[in-house]
PDB file of C-alpha atoms in Angstrom:
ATOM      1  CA  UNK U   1       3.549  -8.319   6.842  1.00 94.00           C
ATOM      2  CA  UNK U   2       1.969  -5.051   6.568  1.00 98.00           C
ATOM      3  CA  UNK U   3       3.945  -1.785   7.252  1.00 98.00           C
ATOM      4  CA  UNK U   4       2.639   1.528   8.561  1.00 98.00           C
ATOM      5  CA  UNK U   5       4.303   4.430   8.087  1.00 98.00           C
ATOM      6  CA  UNK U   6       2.911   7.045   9.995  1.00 98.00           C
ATOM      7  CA  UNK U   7       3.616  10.458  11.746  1.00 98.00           C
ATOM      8  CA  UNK U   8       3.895  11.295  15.610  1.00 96.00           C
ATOM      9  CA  UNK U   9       1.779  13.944  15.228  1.00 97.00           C
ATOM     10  CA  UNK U  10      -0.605  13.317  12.367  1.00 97.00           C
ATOM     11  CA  UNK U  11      -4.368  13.506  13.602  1.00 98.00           C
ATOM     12  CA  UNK U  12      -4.962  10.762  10.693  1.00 97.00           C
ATOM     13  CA  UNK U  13      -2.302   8.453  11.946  1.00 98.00           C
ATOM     14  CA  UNK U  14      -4.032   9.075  15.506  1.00 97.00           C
ATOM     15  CA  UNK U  15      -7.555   7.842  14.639  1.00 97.00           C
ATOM     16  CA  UNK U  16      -6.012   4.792  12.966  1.00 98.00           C
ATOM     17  CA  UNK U  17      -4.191   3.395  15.938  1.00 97.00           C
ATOM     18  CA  UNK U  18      -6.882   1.332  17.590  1.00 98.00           C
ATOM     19  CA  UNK U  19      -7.534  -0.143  14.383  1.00 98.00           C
ATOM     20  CA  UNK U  20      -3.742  -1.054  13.937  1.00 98.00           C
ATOM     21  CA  UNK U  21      -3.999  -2.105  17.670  1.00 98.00           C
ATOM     22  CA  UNK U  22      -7.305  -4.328  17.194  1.00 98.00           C
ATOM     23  CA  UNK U  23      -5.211  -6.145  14.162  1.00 98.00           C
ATOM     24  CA  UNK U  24      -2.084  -6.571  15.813  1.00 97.00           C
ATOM     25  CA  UNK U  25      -4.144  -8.394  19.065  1.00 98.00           C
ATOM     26  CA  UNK U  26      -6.034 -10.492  16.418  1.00 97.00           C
ATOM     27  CA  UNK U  27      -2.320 -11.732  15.191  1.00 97.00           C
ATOM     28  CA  UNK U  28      -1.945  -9.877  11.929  1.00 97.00           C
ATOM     29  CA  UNK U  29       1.757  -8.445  11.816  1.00 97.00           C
ATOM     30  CA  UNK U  30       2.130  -4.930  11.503  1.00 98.00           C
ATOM     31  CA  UNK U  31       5.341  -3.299  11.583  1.00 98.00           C
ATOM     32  CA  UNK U  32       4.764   0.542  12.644  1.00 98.00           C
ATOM     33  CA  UNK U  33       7.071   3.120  11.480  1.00 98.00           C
ATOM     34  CA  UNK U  34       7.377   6.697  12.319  1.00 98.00           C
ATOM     35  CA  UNK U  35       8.864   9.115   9.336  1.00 98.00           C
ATOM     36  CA  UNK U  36       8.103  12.144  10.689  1.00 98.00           C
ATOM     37  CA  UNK U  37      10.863  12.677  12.790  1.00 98.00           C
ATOM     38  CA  UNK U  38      13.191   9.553  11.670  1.00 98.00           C
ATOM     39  CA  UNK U  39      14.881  10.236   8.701  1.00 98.00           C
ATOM     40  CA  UNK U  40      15.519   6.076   8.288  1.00 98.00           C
ATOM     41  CA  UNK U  41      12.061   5.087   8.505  1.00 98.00           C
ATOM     42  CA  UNK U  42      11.392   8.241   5.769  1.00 97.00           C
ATOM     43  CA  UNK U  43      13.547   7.007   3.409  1.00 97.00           C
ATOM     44  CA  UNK U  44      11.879   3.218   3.709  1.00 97.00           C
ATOM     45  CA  UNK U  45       8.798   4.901   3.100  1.00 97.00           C
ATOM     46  CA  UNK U  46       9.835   6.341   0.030  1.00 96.00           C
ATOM     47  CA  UNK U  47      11.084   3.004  -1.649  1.00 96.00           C
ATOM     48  CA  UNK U  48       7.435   1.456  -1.063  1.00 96.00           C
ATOM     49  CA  UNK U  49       5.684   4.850  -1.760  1.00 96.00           C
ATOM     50  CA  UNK U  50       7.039   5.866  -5.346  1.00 93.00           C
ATOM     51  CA  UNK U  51       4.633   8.796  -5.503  1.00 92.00           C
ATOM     52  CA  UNK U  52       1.341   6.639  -5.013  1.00 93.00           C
ATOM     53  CA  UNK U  53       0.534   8.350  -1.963  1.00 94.00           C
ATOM     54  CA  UNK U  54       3.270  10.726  -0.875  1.00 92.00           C
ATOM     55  CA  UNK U  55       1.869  11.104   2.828  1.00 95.00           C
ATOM     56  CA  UNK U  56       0.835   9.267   6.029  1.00 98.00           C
ATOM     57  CA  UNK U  57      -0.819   6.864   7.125  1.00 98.00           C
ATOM     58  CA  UNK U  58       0.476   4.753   4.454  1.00 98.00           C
ATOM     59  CA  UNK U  59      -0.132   0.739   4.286  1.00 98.00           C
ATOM     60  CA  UNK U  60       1.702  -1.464   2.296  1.00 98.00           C
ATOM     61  CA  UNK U  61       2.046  -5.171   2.375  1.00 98.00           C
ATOM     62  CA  UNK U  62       5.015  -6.579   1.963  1.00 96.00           C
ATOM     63  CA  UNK U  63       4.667  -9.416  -0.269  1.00 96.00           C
ATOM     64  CA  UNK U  64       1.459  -8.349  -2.126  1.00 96.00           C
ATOM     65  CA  UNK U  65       2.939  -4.748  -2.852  1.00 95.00           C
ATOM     66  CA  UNK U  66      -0.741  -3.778  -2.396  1.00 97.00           C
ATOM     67  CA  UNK U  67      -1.121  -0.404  -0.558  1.00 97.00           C
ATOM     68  CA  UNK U  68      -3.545   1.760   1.136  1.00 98.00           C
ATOM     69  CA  UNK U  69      -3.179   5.593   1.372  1.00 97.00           C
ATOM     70  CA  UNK U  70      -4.478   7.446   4.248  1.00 97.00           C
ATOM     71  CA  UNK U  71      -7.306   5.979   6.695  1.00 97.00           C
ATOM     72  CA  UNK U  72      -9.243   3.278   6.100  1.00 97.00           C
ATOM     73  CA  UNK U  73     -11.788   0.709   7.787  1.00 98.00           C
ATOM     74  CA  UNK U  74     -10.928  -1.967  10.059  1.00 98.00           C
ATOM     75  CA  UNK U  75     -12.126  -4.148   7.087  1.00 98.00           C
ATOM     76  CA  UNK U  76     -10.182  -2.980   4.355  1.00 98.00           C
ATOM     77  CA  UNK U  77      -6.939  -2.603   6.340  1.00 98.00           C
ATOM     78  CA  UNK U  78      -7.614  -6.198   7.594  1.00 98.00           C
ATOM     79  CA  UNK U  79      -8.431  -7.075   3.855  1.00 98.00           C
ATOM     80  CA  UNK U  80      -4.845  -5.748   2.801  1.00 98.00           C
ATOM     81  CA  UNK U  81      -3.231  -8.267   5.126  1.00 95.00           C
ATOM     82  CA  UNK U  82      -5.217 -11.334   3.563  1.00 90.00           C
TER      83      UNK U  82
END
Protein backbone atom coordinates (compact mmCIF):
# COMPACT_ATOMS: atom_id res chain seq x y z
CA UNK A 1 0.00 0.00 0.00
CA UNK A 2 1.37 3.26 -0.87
CA UNK A 3 0.15 6.50 0.89
CA UNK A 4 0.03 10.03 -0.49
CA UNK A 5 -0.07 12.74 1.51
CA UNK A 6 -0.75 15.68 -0.32
CA UNK A 7 -2.24 19.28 -0.17
CA UNK A 8 -5.62 20.67 -1.70
CA UNK A 9 -3.96 23.33 -3.04
CA UNK A 10 -0.38 22.39 -3.80
CA UNK A 11 0.43 22.94 -7.64
CA UNK A 12 2.94 19.82 -7.07
CA UNK A 13 0.30 17.60 -5.63
CA UNK A 14 -1.85 18.83 -8.78
CA UNK A 15 0.51 17.65 -11.56
CA UNK A 16 0.86 14.31 -9.76
CA UNK A 17 -2.76 13.29 -9.78
CA UNK A 18 -3.07 11.63 -13.15
CA UNK A 19 -0.14 9.72 -12.33
CA UNK A 20 -1.73 8.58 -8.93
CA UNK A 21 -4.94 8.11 -11.08
CA UNK A 22 -3.13 6.00 -13.97
CA UNK A 23 -1.75 3.65 -10.89
CA UNK A 24 -4.76 3.33 -9.03
CA UNK A 25 -6.75 2.12 -12.59
CA UNK A 26 -3.75 -0.26 -13.20
CA UNK A 27 -4.67 -1.84 -9.52
CA UNK A 28 -1.84 -0.52 -7.41
CA UNK A 29 -3.42 0.71 -3.97
CA UNK A 30 -2.95 4.11 -3.10
CA UNK A 31 -4.44 5.59 -0.16
CA UNK A 32 -4.65 9.57 -0.74
CA UNK A 33 -4.51 11.83 2.12
CA UNK A 34 -5.00 15.47 2.39
CA UNK A 35 -2.90 17.35 5.40
CA UNK A 36 -3.37 20.57 4.43
CA UNK A 37 -6.49 21.29 5.87
CA UNK A 38 -7.01 17.93 8.08
CA UNK A 39 -5.21 18.08 11.06
CA UNK A 40 -5.62 13.88 11.34
CA UNK A 41 -4.20 13.09 8.12
CA UNK A 42 -1.17 15.83 9.22
CA UNK A 43 -0.33 14.16 12.09
CA UNK A 44 -0.18 10.54 10.06
CA UNK A 45 2.05 12.25 7.88
CA UNK A 46 4.34 13.16 10.42
CA UNK A 47 4.82 9.56 11.94
CA UNK A 48 5.95 8.29 8.31
CA UNK A 49 7.78 11.62 7.52
CA UNK A 50 10.31 12.02 10.54
CA UNK A 51 11.95 15.00 8.87
CA UNK A 52 12.93 13.10 5.52
CA UNK A 53 10.88 15.28 3.55
CA UNK A 54 8.84 17.66 5.67
CA UNK A 55 6.38 18.66 2.70
CA UNK A 56 3.94 17.37 0.05
CA UNK A 57 3.55 15.24 -2.19
CA UNK A 58 4.99 12.70 -0.02
CA UNK A 59 5.00 8.73 -0.92
CA UNK A 60 5.57 6.17 1.38
CA UNK A 61 4.93 2.51 1.22
CA UNK A 62 3.67 0.92 3.83
CA UNK A 63 5.46 -2.20 4.28
CA UNK A 64 8.76 -1.28 2.52
CA UNK A 65 9.05 2.10 4.57
CA UNK A 66 10.58 3.30 1.26
CA UNK A 67 9.54 6.92 0.43
CA UNK A 68 9.51 9.43 -2.25
CA UNK A 69 9.54 13.23 -1.60
CA UNK A 70 7.90 15.55 -3.91
CA UNK A 71 7.03 14.60 -7.72
CA UNK A 72 8.21 11.94 -9.42
CA UNK A 73 7.74 9.77 -12.74
CA UNK A 74 5.07 7.43 -13.39
CA UNK A 75 7.99 4.89 -13.25
CA UNK A 76 9.51 5.54 -10.10
CA UNK A 77 6.24 6.06 -8.21
CA UNK A 78 5.10 2.73 -9.81
CA UNK A 79 8.63 1.34 -8.81
CA UNK A 80 7.91 2.32 -5.04
CA UNK A 81 4.84 0.11 -5.05
CA UNK A 82 6.84 -3.06 -6.37
Amino acid sequence: MILEFYGEECPHCYSMKPIVERLQSEGIQIESLEVWHNDNNAHRMDTYDQGKCGGVPFYVNTKTGKWICGETSYEELKALAE
